[in-house]
Structures are given as C-alpha cells and as structure tokens.
Coordinates of C-alpha atoms and ligand atoms in Angstrom, one line a residue:
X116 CA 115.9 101.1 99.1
X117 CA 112.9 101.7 97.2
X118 CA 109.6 100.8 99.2
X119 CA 108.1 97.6 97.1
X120 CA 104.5 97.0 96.6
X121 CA 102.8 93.6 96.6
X122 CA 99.7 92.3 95.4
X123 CA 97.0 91.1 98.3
X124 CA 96.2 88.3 96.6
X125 CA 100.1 86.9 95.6
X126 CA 103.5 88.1 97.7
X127 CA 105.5 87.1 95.6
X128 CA 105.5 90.0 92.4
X129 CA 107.7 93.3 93.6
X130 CA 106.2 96.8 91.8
X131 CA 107.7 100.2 92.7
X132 CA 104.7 102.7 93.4
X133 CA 104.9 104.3 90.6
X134 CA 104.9 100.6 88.6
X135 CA 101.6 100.1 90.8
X136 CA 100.3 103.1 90.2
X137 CA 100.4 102.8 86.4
X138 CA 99.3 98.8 86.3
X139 CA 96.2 100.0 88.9
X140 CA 95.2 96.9 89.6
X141 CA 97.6 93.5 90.1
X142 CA 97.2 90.8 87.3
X143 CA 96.1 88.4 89.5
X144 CA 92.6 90.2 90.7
X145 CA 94.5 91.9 93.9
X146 CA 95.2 95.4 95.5
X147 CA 98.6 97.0 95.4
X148 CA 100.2 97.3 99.5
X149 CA 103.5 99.0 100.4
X150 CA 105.6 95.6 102.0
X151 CA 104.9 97.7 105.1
X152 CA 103.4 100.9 106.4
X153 CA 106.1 103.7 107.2
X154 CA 106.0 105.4 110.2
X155 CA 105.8 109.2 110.3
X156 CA 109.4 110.7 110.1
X157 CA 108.0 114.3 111.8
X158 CA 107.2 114.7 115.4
X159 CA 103.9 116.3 116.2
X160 CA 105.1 119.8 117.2
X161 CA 106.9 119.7 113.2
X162 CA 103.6 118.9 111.6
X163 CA 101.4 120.8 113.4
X164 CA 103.4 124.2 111.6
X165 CA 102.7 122.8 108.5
X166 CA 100.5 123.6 105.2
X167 CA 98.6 121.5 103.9
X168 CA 101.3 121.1 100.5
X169 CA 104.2 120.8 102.6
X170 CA 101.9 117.5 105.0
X171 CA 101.1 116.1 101.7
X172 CA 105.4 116.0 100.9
X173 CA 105.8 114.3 104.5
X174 CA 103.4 111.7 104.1
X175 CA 103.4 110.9 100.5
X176 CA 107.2 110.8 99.8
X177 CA 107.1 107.8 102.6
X178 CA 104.8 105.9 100.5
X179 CA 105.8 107.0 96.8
X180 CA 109.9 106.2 97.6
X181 CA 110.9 106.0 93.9
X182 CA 109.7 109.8 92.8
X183 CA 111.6 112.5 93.5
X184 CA 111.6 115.4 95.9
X185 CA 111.1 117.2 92.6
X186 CA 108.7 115.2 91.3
X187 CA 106.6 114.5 94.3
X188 CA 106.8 117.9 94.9
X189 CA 105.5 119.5 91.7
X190 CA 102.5 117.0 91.6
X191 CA 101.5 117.9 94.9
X192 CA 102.1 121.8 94.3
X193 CA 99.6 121.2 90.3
X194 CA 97.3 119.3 92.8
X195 CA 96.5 121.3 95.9
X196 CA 95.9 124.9 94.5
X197 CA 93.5 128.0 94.0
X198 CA 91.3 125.0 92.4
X199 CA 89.9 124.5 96.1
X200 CA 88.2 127.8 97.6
X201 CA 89.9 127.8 100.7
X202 CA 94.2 127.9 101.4
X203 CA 93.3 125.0 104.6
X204 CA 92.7 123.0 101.3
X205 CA 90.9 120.2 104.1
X206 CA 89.1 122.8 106.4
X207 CA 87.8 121.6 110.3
X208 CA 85.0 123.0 111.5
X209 CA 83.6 122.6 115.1
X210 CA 79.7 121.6 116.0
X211 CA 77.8 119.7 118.1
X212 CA 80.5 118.3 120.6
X213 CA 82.8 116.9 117.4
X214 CA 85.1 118.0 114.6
X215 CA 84.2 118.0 111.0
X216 CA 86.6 117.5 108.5
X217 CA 85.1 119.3 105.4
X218 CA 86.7 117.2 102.1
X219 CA 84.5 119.4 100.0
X220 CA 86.7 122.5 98.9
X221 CA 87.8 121.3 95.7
X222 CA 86.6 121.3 91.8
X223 CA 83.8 119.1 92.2
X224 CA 82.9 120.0 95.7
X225 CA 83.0 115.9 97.0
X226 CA 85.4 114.5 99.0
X227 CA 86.6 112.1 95.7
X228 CA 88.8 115.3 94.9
X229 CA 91.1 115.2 97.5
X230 CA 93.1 112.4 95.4
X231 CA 91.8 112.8 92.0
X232 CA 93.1 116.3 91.6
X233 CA 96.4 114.4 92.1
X234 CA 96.3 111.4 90.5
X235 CA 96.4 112.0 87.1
X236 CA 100.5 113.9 88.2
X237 CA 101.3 111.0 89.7
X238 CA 100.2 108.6 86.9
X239 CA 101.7 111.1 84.2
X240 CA 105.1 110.9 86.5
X241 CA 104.8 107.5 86.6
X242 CA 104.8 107.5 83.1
X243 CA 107.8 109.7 82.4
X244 CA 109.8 107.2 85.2
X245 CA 109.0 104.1 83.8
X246 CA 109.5 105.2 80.1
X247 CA 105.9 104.5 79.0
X248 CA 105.6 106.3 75.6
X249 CA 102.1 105.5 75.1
X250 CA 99.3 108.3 75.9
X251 CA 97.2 106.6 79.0
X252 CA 93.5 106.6 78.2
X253 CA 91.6 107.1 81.3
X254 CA 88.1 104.4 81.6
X255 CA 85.8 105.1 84.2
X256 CA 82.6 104.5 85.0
X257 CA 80.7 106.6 87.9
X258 CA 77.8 106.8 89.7
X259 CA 78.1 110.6 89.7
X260 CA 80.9 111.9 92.1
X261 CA 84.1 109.9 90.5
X262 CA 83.2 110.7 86.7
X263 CA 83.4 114.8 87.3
X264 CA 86.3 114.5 89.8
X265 CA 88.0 112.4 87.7
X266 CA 87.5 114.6 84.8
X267 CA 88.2 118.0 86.2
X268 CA 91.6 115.8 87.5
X269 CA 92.7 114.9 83.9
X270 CA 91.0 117.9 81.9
X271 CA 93.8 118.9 80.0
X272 CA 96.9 117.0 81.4
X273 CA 99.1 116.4 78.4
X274 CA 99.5 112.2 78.0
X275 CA 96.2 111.7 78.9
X276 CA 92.4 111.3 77.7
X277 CA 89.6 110.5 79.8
X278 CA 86.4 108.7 78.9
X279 CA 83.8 108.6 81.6
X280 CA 80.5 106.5 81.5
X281 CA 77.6 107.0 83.2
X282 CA 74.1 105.5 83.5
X283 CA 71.8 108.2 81.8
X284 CA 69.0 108.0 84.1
X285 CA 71.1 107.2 87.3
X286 CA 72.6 110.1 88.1
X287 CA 71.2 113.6 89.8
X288 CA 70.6 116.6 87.4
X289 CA 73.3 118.9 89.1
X290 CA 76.0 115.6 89.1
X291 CA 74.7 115.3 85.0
X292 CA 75.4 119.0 84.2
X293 CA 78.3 118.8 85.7
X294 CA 80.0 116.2 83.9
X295 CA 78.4 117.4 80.4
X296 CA 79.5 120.5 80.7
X297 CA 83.2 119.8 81.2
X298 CA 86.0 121.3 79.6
X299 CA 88.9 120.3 78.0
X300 CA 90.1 118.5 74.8
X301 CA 90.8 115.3 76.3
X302 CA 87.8 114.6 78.1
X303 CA 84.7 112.7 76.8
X304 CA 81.7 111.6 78.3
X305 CA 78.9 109.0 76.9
X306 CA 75.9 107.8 79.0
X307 CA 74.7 104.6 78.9
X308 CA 71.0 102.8 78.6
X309 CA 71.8 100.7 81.9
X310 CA 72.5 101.4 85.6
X311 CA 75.9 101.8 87.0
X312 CA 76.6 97.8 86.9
X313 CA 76.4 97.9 83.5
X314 CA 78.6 101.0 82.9
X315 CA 81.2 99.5 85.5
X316 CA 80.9 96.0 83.7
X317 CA 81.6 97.4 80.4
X318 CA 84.4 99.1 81.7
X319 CA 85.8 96.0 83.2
X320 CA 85.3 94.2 79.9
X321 CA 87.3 96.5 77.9
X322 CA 90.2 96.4 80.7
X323 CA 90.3 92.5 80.2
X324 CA 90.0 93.0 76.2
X325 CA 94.1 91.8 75.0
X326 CA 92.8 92.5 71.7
X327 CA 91.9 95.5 72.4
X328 CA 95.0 96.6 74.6
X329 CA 97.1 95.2 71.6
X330 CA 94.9 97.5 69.2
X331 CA 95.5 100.6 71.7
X332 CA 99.0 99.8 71.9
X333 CA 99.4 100.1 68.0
X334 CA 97.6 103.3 68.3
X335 CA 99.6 104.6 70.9
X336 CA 97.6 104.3 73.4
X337 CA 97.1 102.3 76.9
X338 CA 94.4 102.0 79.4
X339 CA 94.3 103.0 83.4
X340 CA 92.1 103.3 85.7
X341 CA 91.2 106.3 88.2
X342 CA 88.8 104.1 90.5
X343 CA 90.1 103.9 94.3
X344 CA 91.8 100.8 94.2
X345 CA 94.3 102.6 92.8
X346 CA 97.4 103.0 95.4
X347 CA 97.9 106.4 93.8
X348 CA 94.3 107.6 95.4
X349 CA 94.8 106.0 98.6
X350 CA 98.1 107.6 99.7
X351 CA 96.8 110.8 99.2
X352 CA 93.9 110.1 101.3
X353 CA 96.2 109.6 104.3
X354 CA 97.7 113.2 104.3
X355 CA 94.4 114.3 105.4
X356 CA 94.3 112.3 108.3
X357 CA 97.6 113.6 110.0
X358 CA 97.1 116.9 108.9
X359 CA 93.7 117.0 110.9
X360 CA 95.1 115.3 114.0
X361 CA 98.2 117.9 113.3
X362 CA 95.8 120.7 113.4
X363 CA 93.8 119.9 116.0
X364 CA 96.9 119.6 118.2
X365 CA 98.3 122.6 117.3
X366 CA 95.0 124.5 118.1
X367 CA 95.5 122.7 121.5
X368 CA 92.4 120.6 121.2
X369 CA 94.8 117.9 122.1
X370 CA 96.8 117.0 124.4
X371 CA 100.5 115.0 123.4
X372 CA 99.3 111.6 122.3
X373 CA 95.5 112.3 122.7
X374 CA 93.6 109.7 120.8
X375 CA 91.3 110.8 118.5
X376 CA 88.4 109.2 117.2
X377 CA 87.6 108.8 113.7
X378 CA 83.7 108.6 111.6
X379 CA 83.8 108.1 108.3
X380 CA 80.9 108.0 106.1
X381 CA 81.9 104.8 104.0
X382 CA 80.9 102.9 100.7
X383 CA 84.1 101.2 98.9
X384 CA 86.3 101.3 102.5
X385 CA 88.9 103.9 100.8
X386 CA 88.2 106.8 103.1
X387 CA 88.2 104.8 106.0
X388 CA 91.1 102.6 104.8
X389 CA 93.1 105.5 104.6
X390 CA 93.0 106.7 108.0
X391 CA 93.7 103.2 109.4
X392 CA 97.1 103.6 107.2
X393 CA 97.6 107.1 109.4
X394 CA 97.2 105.1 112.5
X395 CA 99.8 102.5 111.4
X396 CA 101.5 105.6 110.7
X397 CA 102.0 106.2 114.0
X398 CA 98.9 109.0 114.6
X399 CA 97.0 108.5 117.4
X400 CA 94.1 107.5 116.1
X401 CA 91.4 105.5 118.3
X402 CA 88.3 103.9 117.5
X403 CA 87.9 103.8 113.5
X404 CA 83.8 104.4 113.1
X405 CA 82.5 102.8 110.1
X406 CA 79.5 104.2 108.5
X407 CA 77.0 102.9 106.4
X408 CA 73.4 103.6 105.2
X409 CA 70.8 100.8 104.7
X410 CA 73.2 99.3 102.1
X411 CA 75.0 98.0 105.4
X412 CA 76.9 95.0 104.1
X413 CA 79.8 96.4 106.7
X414 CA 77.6 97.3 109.7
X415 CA 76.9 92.9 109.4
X416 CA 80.4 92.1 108.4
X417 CA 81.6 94.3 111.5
X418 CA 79.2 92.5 114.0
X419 CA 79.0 88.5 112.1
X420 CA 82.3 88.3 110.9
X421 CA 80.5 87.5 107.8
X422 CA 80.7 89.4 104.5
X423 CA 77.4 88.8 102.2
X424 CA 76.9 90.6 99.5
X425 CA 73.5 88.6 98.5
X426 CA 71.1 91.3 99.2
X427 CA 69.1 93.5 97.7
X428 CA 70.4 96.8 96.0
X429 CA 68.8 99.8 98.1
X430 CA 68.6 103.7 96.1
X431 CA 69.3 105.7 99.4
X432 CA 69.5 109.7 99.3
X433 CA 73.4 109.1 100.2
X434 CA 74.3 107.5 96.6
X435 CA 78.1 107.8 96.8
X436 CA 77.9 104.8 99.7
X437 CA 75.1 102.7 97.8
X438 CA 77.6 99.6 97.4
X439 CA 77.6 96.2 98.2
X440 CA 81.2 95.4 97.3
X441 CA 83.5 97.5 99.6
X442 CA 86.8 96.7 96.7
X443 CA 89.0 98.1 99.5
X444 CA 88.0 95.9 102.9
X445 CA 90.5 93.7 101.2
X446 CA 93.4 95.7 101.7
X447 CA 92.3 95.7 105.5
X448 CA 92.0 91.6 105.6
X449 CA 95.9 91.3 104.2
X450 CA 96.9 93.6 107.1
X451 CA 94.5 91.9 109.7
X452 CA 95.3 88.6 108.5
X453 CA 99.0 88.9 108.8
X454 CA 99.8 89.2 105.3
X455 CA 98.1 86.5 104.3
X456 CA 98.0 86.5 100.8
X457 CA 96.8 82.8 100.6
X458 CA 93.7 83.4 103.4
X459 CA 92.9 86.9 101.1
X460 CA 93.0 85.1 98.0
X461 CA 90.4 82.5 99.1
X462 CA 88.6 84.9 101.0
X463 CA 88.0 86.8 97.6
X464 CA 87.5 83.5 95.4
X465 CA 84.7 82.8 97.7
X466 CA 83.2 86.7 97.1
X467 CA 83.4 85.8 93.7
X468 CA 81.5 82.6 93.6
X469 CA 79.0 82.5 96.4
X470 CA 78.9 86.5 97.1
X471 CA 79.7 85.9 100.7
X472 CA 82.9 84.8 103.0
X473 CA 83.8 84.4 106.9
X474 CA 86.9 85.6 108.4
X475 CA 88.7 83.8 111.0
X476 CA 88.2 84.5 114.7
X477 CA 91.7 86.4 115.1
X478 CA 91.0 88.5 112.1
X479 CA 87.9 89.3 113.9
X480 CA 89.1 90.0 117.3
X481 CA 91.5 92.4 115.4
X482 CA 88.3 94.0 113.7
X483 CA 86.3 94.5 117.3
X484 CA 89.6 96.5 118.7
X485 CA 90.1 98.7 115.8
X486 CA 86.6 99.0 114.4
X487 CA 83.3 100.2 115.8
X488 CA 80.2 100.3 113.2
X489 CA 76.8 101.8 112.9
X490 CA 74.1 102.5 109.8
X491 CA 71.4 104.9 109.4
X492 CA 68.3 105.0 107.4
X493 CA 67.1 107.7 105.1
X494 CA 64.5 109.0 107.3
X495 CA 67.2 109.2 110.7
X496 CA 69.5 110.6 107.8
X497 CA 67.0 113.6 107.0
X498 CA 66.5 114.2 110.6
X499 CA 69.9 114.7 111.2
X500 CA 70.2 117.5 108.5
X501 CA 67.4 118.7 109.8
X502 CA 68.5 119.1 113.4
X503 CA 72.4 119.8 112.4
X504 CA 70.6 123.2 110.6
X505 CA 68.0 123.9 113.2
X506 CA 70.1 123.8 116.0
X507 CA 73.8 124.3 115.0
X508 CA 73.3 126.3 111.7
X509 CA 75.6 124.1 109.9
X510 CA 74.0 122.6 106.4
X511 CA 75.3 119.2 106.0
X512 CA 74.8 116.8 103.3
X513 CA 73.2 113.3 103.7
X514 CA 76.4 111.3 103.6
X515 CA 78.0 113.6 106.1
X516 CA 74.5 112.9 108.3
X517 CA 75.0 109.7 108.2
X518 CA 78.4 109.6 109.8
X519 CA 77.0 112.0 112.3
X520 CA 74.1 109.5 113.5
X521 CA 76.1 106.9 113.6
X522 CA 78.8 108.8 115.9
X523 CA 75.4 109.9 118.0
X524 CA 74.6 106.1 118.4
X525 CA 78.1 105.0 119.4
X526 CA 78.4 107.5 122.2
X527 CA 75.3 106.7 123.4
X528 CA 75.9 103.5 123.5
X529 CA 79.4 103.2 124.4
X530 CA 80.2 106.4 127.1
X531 CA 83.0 106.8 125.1
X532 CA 83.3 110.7 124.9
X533 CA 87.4 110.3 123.1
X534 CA 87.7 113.8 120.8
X535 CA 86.2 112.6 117.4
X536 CA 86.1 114.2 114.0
X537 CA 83.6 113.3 111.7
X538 CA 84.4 113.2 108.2
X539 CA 82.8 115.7 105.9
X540 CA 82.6 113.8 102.4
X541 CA 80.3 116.2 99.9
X542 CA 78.7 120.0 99.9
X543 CA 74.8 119.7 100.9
X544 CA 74.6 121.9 97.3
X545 CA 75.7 118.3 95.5
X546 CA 72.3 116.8 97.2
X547 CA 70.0 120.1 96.8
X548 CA 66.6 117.8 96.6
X549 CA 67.1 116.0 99.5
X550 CA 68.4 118.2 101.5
X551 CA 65.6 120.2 100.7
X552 CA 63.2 117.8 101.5
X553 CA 65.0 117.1 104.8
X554 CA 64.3 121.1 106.0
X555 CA 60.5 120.4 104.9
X556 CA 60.3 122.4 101.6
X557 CA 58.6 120.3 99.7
X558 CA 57.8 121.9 96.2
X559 CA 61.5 121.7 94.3
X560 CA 62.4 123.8 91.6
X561 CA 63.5 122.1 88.9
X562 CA 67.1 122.2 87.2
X563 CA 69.9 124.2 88.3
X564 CA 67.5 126.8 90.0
X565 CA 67.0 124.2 93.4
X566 CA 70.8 126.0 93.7
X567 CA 69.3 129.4 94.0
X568 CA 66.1 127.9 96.1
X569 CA 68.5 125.8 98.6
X570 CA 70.6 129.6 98.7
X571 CA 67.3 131.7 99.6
X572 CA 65.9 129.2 102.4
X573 CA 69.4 128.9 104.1
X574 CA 71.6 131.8 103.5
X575 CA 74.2 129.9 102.5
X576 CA 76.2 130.7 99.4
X577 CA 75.9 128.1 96.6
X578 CA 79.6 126.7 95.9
X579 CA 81.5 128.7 93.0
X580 CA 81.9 125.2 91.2
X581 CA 78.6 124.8 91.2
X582 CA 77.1 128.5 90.4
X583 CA 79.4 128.6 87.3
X584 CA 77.1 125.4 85.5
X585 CA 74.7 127.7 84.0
X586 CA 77.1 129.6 81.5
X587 CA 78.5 126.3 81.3
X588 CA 78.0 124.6 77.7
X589 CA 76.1 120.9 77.3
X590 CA 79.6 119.7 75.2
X591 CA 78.3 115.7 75.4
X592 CA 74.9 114.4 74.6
X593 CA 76.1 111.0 73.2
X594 CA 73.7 108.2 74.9
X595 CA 74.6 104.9 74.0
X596 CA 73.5 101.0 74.5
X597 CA 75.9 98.8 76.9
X598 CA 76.7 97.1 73.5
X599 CA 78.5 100.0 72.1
X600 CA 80.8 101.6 74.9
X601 CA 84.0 99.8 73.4
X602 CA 82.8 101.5 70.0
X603 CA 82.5 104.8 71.8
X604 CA 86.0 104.4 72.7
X605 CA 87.2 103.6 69.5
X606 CA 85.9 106.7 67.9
X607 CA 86.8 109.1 70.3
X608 CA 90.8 108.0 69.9
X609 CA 90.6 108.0 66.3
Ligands
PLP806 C1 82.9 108.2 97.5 C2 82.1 108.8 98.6 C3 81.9 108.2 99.8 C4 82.5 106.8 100.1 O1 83.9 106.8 100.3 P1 84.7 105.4 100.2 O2 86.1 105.8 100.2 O3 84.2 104.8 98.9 O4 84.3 104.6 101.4 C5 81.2 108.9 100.8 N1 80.7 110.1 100.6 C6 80.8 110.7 99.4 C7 80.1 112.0 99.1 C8 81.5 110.1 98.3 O5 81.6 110.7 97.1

C-alpha cells in the first residue's frame, strides 16, 4: 500500500508523493503530509555503516512509497555526487563543546542544496509516473540562496526550464554573480525593480493565472514550484538528520539511544521541520532548538503561543532567515494539533486576514516539550564569528552564528549539557562583507576580490564554486518592472 499524502488544510483528497510532489502545493492553500510518519526500518548499528547515498535510499523510499528502488535510486545517485567537494556529502565537524553539521558542500555552497540538487529527479520521475507530457517550467522567486540552488538543480535536466526572479538591488554581489552567470539552456534569470515581496507575489500571481496555465498547457508547458513547501524538498532534508545521529554513533560519541540535541538556524521552519520528521522517525532526537535573528516571529510564537506577523521587516546580516511567514510551522500545527485539518485551516484563515493567530493550550504544551527557542541580534551574531575564529579557528557564517548563540543561551540557561549538533546552513565565503566586518577589517574590497581578501586574512581556501565566478560569463542582464515578469515568461518559452 502506497503511503498517501493529505493536504493540512482538508483530509479528505488522497495524492501519492509523487502526485504531491508534482501539484507542490494542495488546491485548497495547504501543505502536502504523509497520512503518517514511517518509522525507520534500520537499526542503529545498520545505519551507522552507511554512505550518505545508500541513508538517503533508507529514508526516502519510506516516504516516496510509489517510486521505485530504481527510480529512487538513480535520483538519489544524479543528486549526491562529485557536485559536492567532499564524499561525507553532509560533513560533522567538532568545536566548542558541540557538533556542526556543515550543509555547505554542494553547488551553491548553502544548505538549500541538500534537496534542490534532488528535486528537480524526483519531479522529472514524477513526471514520467504520472504520464505528464508537458515540459514543467520551473517559477521561483529568491532572495539569493534558493534562485542559484535551484538553478544549478534544474540546469540542464531534460523536461524542465527554470525561470528565477530576483529583486535587483536585494541581493549580495557574490549571490548576483552567481545566479547571472549560470549555465545551461534551460535556465533564465530576470531581476526585478521591487524587493523580494514583489518578485514572490508575482510569482504567486502567475501560479493562480488559469488563463495562463491553460495558455502553457497549449504550449506544452506546465508550471511547478521549487520553493520548500514542496514535500519533494522536505524528505530529503530528513536523511541528514539520521545520517548525523548515525554517524555520531558510530564514531561512539553516543551511547545506544543517547539523545541528541538539535540547533537549527531557522527562517521558513523547513530545516527544522525536517528533523522533527527524523524524530517521529524514531531517532533520538531531544530538545529541537529554534533559531531566529531579530526577525523573531518564532522566538514570540515559541514563548506566547501567539503567531504575529504584524511587525516590522528587519534587513539582518543573516538574510536567508529574514521572514515573517515561517510557510512550514503549519506542517508542525497539523501534527501537534492531532491532524486537525479544521483547527489548521482556521488557524491559517486567520494569518491571512489579521496576520496573527493563537494556538490552543495542548498544542502549546506539545510545543514547550519538543521546542526550546532563542534569537540573536546582529551585533551578538558578529561576535560569535568573531570568537568562533579567534578561539576555535573555525570561520563560520552569520546564520550558522546565530544557531550557535542561541545554543550558548540555552545551556546557560537550562544546565542542559545533552550532545547537540548545531546545524551548519551556508559557507562564511557566501557572507564575505560581513564576516569581514565581524573579524574587524573594515575597508572591503569590492566585487569578487572580498573572496581573495576574506582568503588572505584567514587562510582559508575560498570554495571551488565560488573561485570559478570570475571566468564565469554575465549570460542575464534582463531587469524588468513587477508589471512585466509574466511577459518575461512568455518570451523566454517561445
Ligand atoms: C534557507 C536558509 C535558512 C533557513 O532555513 P529554513 O528551512 O527556511 O528554516 C538558514 N540559513 C541559510 C543559509 C539558508 O539558506
């Protein structure tokens, strides 16, 4: 029997995965759930042996029941490659008195690789299985990390284009380069006169556009989305969770049944999300450290109960977590709530109208067991790079610091000294500026040569992905008005 997948917001329409992986989001507003989260099928002592590929099969083919051992197989094999500089593909590294789980070793050198160099296999399967004919055009819009992964996931991946939007002045000059540069004859990239609201809004708009969808599908064509409310970039976020308690048992940095603790630098909840899934899983994982900077609608949903989005927009130096709508939070309330579709339904309908909602006092005695959560400024966040170097010699970037203050701030607080790895979510080369700025050099170069100066005042070796920019090409220089994405679109399929 094939695993079904519901929609948080109804319980009544049945998708396979690779159904829900194809639709991306439910037409009724909600997030595609497995009826129920498997258990682990492998003991311990059987995963810690394991590579990376073959933890990926184990966890995934629980999840994705109707693909093949083939299938599932050959997409995790295209996947997890020489494309990421190291064969651990998720690397641990030890400092300071906790475990960092480096997500950086891929393309685009972010964590957002770890399921976009999958995704577009598993959509492309999904295809083939559900006899979809039409090529799927790819619609993103990114605030810099999504758009390149997302990108360097599709470039080239027969059935597929990709168009990527993204504000033209709201994105760092290394994240820019990277996306302009990019290969491959499917790929196209516009930016826009807006911020990222704008970009993500027109996106939306053309997703809800039947006349357009009935245009496409004329043409051959039909839209999908790569942004992580897709199912098909959660499940792969899981495998990195029980390969990391896998390993660290194996090395014997824990004992049988150990609990680990978990930080996870966090913006839409996906990251985290996915390691709560490992736990259900049956990994023993402990306290689940949320992780926030000053945009910390969760740190006051996590200690009020209430979510409220009716704030003000802060620019931090960690960019990838500047969001006030955490899209997968309500994944977590359908499991909390019981499977409450109704609750999660008005729950959300309230978002919508008044930008804010309260949860019920079980779902938040649930929350308080599973959940500890924390925030950190930008100032605490350059210290901590700061120190992290000084002390430790590890360079870390200002997402990762964040996680790491906030993991300081809990122990203090709480005694609790349970192991804990702290996830690793970007390369410090990604945020050259301010990590710069965090180990006091103050005059920047300018371009791609704060690579080279970030290199000469730490020793450490710029990322391949990164040094290869400048003999990279500018391919895209279109900059458009918010008016005329759907006209972009248009022309680039014709
Ligand atoms: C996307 C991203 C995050 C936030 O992850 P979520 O799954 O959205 O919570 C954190 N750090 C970096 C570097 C990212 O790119």
């Amino acid at each position: 029997m094939d695993l079904i997948y519901r929609s948080t917001r109804n319980e009544a329409a049945c998708f396979t995965a690779s159904q829900a992986i194809l639709k991306g989001l439910a037409d009724d507003g909600g997030l595609f759930v497995p009826e129920r989260i498997p258990a682990l099928t492998k003991s311990m002592d059987e995963l810690a042996k394991m590579s990376y590929q073959e933890t990926a099969y184990e966890v995934m083919k629980q999840f994705l029941t109707d693909f093949t051992e083939e299938e599932l197989k050959d997409c995790i094999s295209r996947a997890y490659d020489e494309k990421f500089d190291t064969k651990e593909i998720a690397p641990i590294r030890e400092a300071d008195g906790a475990y960092y789980l480096e997500l950086f070793h891929g393309a685009t050198i972010a964590f957002k690789d770890m399921a976009l160099s999958i995704l577009p296999h598993l959509l492309i399967t999904s295809a083939r299985k559900n006899q979809v004919k039409n090529e799927i055009v790819i619609l993103t819009a990114t605030s810099g990390d999504t758009g390149k992964a997302a990108l360097a996931g599709f470039a080239d991946v027969p059935g597929t284009r990709i168009v990527v939007f993204y504000p033209k002045n709201g994105v760092s000059p290394i994240q820019e380069k990277q996306m302009v540069t990019q290969k491959g004859a499917n790929t196209f990239v516009v930016g826009i006169r807006g911020n990222f609201d704008d970009a993500q809004t027109g996106v939306k708009k053309m997703f809800g556009d039947k006349a357009l969808a009935e245009e496409m599908a004329q043409a051959g064509f039909q839209f999908s989305s790569a942004n992580s409310i897709n199912i098909g970039r959660l499940v792969p976020q899981v495998v990195y969770y029980v390969y990391a308690y896998a390993k660290l048992y194996g090395a014997g940095k824990l004992a049988k049944d150990e609990r680990l603790n978990v930080v996870v630098p966090t913006g839409n909840f996906g990251n985290i999300l996915a390691a709560y899934y490992a736990k259900l899983m049956g990994v023993p994982i402990g306290k689940l450290i949320c992780a926030s900077n000053d945009n910390k609608v969760l740190y006051d949903f996590f200690r009020t109960g209430t979510y409220d989005r009716n704030r003000e927009f802060i620019l931090t130096t960690s960019p990838s977590m500047d969001i006030l709508i955490s899209s997968n939070l309500e994944r977590m309330l359908f499991e909390l709530s019981g499977r409450d579709d109704r609750l999660v339904r008005e729950y959300m309908s309230q978002l919508a109208e008044y930008g804010s909602y309260r949860v019920d006092s079980a779902i938040r005695t649930k929350l308080k067991k599973l959940f500890s959560a924390g925030y950190c400024d930008d100032q605490q966040t350059q210290a901590m790079i700061a120190r992290m170097w000084n002390e430790k010699n590890y360079l870390i970037d200002p997402h990762t610091a964040v996680a790491f203050h906030v993991l300081e701030e809990y122990r203090e607080e709480t005694g609790d000294d349970t192991v804990t790895i702290a996830v690793s979510t970007a390369s410090p080369f990604k945020f050259c500026g301010s990590v710069l700025d965090a180990l006091g050099v103050k005059e920047h170069k300018t371009g791609l040569e704060i690579l080279d100066q970030l290199t000469e005042v730490t020793g450490v070796p710029t990322p391949a992905p990164l040094a290869r920019l400048k003999k990279r090409r500018r391919r895209f220089d279109n900059v458009v008005d918010k008016a005329a994405m759907k006209s972009c679109v248009l022309d680039f399929l014709k």
